[in-house]
Coordinates of C-alpha atoms in Angstrom, one line a residue:
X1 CA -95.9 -78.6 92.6
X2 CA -95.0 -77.3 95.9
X3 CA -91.4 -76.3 95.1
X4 CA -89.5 -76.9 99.1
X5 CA -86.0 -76.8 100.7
X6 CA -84.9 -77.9 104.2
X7 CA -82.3 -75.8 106.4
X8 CA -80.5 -78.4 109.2
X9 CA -81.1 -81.5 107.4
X10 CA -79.3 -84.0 109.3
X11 CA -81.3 -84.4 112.6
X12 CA -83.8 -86.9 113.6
X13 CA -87.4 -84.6 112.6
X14 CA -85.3 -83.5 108.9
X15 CA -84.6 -87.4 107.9
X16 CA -88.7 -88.2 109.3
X17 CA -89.7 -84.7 106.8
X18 CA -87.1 -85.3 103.9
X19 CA -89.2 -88.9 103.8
X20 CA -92.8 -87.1 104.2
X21 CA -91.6 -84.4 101.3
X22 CA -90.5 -87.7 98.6
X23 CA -93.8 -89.2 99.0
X24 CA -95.9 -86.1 99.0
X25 CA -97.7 -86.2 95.6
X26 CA -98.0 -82.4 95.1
X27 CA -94.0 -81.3 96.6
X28 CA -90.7 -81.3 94.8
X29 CA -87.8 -81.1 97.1
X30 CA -85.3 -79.1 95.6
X31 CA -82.3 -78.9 98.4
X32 CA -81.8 -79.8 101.9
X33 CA -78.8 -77.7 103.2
X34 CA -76.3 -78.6 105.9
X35 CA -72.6 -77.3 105.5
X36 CA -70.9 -79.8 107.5
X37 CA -72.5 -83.3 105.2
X38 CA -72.2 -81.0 101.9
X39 CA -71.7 -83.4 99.1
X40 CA -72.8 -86.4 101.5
X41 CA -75.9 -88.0 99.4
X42 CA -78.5 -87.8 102.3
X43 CA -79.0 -91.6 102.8
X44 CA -75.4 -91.0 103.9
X45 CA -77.1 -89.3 107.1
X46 CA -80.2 -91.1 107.0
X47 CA -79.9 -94.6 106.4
X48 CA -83.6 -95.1 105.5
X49 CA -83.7 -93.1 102.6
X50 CA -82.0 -96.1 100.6
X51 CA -83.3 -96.5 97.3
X52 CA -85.7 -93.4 97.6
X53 CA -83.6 -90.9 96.4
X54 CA -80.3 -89.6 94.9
X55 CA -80.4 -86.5 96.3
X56 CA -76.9 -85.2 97.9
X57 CA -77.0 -82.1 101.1
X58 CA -75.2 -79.2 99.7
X59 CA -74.3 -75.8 101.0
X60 CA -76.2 -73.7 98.4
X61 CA -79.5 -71.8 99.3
X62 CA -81.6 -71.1 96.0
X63 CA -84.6 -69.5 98.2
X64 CA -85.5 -67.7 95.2
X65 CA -86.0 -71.3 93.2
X66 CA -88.3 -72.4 95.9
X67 CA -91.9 -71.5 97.3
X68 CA -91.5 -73.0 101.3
X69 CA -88.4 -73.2 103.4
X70 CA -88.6 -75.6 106.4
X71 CA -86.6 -74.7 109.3
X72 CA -84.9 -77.6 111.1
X73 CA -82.8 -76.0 112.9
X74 CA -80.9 -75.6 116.2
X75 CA -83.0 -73.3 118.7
X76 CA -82.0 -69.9 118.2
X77 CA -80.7 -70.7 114.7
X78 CA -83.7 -69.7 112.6
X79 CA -83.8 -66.6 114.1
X80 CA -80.5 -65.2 113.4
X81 CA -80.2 -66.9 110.0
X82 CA -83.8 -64.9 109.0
X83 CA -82.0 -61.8 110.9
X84 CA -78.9 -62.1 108.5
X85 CA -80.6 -63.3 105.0
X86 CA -82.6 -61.6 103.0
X87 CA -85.6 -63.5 102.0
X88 CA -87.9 -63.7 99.1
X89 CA -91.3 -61.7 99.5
X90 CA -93.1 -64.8 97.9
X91 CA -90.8 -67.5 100.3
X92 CA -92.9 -69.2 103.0
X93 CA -91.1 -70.6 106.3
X94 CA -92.3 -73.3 108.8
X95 CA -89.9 -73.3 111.6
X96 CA -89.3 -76.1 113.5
X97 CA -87.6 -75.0 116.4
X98 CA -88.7 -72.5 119.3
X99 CA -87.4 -68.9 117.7
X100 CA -90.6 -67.6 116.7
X101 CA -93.8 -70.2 118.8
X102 CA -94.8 -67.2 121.2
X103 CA -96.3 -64.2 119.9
X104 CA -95.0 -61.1 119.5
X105 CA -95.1 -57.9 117.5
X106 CA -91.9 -58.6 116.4
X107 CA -92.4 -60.8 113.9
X108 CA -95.3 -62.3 112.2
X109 CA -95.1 -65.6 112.8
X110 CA -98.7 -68.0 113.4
X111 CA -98.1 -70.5 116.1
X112 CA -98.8 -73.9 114.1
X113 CA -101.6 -76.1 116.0
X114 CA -104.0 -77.0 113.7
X115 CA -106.4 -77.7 116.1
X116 CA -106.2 -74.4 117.6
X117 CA -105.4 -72.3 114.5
X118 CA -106.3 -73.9 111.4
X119 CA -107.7 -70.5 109.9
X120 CA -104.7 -68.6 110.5
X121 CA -102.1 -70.9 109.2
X122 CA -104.4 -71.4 105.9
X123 CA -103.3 -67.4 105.5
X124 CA -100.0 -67.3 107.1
X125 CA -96.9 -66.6 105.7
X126 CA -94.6 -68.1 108.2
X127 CA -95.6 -70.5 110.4
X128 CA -94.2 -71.8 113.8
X129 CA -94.5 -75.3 114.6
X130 CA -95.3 -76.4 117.9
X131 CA -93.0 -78.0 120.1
X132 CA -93.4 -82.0 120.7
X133 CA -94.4 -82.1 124.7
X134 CA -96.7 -79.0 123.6
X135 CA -98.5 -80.7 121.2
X136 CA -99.6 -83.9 123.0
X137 CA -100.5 -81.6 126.3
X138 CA -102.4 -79.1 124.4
X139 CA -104.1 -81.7 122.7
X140 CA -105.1 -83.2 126.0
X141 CA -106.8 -79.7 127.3
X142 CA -108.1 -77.5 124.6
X143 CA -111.3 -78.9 124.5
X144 CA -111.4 -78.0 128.4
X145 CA -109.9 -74.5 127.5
X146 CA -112.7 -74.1 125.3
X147 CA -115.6 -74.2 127.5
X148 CA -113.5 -72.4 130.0
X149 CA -113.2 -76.0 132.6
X150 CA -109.1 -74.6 133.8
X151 CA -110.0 -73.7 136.8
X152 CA -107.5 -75.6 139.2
X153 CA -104.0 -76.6 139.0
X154 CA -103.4 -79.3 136.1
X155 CA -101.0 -82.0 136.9
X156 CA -99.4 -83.0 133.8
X157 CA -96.6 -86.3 133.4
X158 CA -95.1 -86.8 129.9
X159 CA -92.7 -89.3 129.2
X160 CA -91.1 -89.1 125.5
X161 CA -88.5 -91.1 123.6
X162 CA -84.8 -90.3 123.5
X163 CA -85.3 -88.9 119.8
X164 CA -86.8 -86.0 121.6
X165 CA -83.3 -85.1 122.7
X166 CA -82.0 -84.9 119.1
X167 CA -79.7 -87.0 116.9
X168 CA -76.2 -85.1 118.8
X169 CA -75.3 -88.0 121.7
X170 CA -75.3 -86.4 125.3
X171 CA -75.0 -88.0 128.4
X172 CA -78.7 -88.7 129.0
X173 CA -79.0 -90.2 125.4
X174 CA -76.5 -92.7 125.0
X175 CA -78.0 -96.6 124.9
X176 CA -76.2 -97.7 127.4
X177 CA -77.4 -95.0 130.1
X178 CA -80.9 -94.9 128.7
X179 CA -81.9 -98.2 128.4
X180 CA -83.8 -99.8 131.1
X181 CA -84.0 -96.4 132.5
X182 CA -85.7 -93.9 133.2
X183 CA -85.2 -90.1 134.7
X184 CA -87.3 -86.6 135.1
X185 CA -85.6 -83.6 133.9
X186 CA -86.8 -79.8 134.0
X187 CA -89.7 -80.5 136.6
X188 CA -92.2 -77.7 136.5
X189 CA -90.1 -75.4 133.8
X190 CA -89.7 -76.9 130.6
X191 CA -89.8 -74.5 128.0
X192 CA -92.8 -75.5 126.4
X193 CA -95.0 -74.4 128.9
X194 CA -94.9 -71.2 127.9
X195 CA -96.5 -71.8 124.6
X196 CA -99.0 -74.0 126.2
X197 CA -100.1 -71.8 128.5
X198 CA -100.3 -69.1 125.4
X199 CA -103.1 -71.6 123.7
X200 CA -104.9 -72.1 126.4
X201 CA -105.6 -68.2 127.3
X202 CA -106.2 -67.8 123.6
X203 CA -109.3 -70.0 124.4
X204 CA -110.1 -69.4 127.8
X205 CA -108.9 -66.1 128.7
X206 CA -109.5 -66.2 132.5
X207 CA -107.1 -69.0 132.4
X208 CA -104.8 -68.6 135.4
X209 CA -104.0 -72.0 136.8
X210 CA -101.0 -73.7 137.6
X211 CA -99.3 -76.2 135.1
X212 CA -97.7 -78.3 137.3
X213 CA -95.4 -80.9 134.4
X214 CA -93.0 -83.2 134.8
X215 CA -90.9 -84.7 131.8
X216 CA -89.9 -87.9 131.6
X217 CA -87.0 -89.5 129.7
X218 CA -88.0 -92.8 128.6
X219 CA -86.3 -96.2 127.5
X220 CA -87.5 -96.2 124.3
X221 CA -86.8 -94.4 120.6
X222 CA -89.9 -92.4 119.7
X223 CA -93.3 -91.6 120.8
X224 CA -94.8 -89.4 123.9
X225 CA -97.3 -90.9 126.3
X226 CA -98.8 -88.0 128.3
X227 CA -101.4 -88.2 131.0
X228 CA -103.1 -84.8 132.4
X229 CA -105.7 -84.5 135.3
X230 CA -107.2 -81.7 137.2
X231 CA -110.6 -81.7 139.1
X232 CA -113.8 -81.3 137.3
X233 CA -117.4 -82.4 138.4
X234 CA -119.1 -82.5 135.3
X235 CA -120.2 -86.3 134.2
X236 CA -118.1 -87.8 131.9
X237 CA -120.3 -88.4 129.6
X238 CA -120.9 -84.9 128.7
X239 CA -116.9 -84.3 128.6
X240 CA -116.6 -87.0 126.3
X241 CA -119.1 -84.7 123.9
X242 CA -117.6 -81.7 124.5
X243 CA -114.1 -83.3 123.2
X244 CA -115.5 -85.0 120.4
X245 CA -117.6 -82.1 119.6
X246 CA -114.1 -80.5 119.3
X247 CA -112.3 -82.6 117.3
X248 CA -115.2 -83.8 115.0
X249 CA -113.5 -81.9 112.0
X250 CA -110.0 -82.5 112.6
X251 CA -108.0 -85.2 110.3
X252 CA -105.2 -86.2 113.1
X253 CA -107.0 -86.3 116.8
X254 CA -109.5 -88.8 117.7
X255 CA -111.7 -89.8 121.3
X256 CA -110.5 -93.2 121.7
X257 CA -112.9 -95.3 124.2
X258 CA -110.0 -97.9 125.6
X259 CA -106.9 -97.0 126.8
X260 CA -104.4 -96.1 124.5
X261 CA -100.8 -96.9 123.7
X262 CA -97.6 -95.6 122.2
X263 CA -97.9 -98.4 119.3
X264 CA -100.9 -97.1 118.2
X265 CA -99.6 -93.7 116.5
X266 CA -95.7 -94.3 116.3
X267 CA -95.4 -93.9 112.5
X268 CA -98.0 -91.8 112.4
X269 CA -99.4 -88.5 112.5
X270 CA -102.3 -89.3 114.9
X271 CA -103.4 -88.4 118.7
X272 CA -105.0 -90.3 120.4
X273 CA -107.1 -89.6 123.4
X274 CA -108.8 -91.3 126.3
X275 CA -110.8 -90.0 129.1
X276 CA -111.7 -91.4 132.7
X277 CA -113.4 -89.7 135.3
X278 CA -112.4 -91.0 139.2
X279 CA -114.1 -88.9 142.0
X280 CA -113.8 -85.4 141.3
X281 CA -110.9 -85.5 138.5
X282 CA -111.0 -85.9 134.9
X283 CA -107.9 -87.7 133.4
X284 CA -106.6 -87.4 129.7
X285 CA -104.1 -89.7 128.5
X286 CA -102.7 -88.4 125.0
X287 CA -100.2 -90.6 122.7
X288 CA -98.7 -89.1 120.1
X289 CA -94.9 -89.9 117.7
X290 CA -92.7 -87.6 118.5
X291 CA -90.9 -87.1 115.0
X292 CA -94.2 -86.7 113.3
X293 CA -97.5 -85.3 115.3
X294 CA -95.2 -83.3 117.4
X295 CA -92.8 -82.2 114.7
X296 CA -92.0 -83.2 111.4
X297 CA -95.5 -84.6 110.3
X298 CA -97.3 -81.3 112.1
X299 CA -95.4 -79.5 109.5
X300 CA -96.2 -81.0 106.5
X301 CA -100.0 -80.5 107.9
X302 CA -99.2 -77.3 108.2
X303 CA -97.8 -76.9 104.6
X304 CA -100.9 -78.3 102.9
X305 CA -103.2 -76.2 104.8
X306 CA -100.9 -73.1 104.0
X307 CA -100.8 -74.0 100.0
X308 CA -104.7 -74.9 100.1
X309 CA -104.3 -78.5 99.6
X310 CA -106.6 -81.4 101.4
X311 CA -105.1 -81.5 104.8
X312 CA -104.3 -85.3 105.0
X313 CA -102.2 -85.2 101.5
X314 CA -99.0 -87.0 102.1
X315 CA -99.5 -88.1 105.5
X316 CA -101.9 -91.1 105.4
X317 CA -99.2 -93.2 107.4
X318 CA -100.1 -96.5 109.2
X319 CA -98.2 -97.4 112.3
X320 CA -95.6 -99.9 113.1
X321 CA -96.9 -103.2 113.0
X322 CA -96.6 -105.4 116.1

């Protein structure tokens, strides 16, 4: 057994892993740390957890008594807590938040998209998982990376659900002001571009186009429905190969043929894509959950691959029904 623990437990992508970790067959969880709900039994926090476990948050950290640490984290938080703590030569991380996605001698982190860099996470010690927005974009383009087709600016729209902007209430995530709304924030530099634009030189390296996004808050609770277009010539027909071609070997990301929507993958650690072809643009349209293909579900991904184990384990999740 996978002996884990969980650093920031009470957010939104913690309660979504805490509930991955009690179903995986081949993980024990042995603590999920948070000093301010110490003592609190975690179905305290996260009301779904009802009936699946016992288990309280405490303000211990046994690293030594575990074999993978999951960061969950504030941004910036990771960093200074790995900075301050010694840890265990044997201990492997996945961080959730931003500290460690973009590479740099520094530190030794592998930046966590499967799809991109299955290899290296199978071998890696500490792993950074990828930002949600990220995710569903990159999915969207890497085939196109890869045969070196980012050659003009890409005009990406992404609207997500208001668990993307964490369980802590703000201003834009109150009900009342987002429902039956909607709003753009951080047009053209949201701070996942940067590790975007890192994948896509690691498969194209001439890569130098814009990345023209615009986030969207949306008036719902979990999910990202992205669409991405850029101009390309080349049929559609042979696109549609070239991304199945891709993706043939990869659990999570399928080459849909109809139109795809958000009810399809919440729950889920899927991505779906579709592609149209209209004049001299391609368009992608990418769906993915939020909580799970863009954070919490990525992880455990990224666990079984770093501990050997069949990829899928623990994550055959079936969405929402209607």
């Amino acid at each position: 057994m996978i002996k884990t623990g969980i650093i920031g437990g009470a957010g939104y992508t913690a309660g979504e892993l805490i509930r991955l970790l009690l179903n995986h067959p081949e993980v024990e969880l042995v603590f999920v740390h948070s000093t301010s709900n110490a003592g609190n039994r975690l179905s305290a926090v996260h009301s779904g957890l009802f009936g699946e476990t016992d288990m309280s948050f405490t303000s211990n950290m046994p690293l030594k008594g575990i074999d993978l640490l999951f960061f969950c984290t504030a941004h910036g938080d990771t960093r200074k807590f790995i900075e301050a703590h010694p840890v265990p030569e044997s201990l492997k991380i996945i961080d959730l938040s931003q500290d460690y996605r973009i590479a740099s001698p520094s530190h030794e982190f592998v930046y966590g998209l499967p799809e991109i860099n299955r290899r290296a996470i199978c071998k890696a010690r500490y792993v950074a998982n990828p930002g949600c927005f990220a995710t569903g974009i990159q999915l969207a383009l890497l085939p196109l990376a890869k045969h070196l087709m980012l050659n003009s600016t890409i005009h990406v729209n992404a609207i997500t659900g208001s668990t993307g902007a964490g369980v802590k209430p703000s201003p834009t995530s109150h009900f009342s002001w987002r429902n039956d709304n909607i709003s753009i924030y951080k047009p053209f530099e949201h701070q996942h571009l940067a590790e975007i634009r890192q994948s896509l030189e690691q498969l194209q390296k001439s890569f130098s186009a814009a990345i023209d996004f615009i986030p969207v808050r949306g008036d719902f609770a979990r999910g990202i429905f992205t669409t991405a277009y850029l101009n390309c010539k080349i049929d559609l027909s042979e696109i549609r190969r070239l991304y199945n071609g891709y993706y043939e070997d990869h659990s999570f990301t399928f080459v849909i043929d109809e139109n795809p929507d958000l009810k399809q993958v919440i729950n889920t650690n899927k991505c779906l894509l579709h592609l149209e072809q209209i004049g001299g643009r391609i368009l992608i349209v990418s769906v993915i959950d939020n909580l799970l293909k863009g954070a919490s579900g990525q992880a455990v991904h990224n666990m079984n691959l770093m501990f050997n184990l069949e990829e899928t384990v623990g994550l055959h999740l079936k969405p929402i029904a209607f």
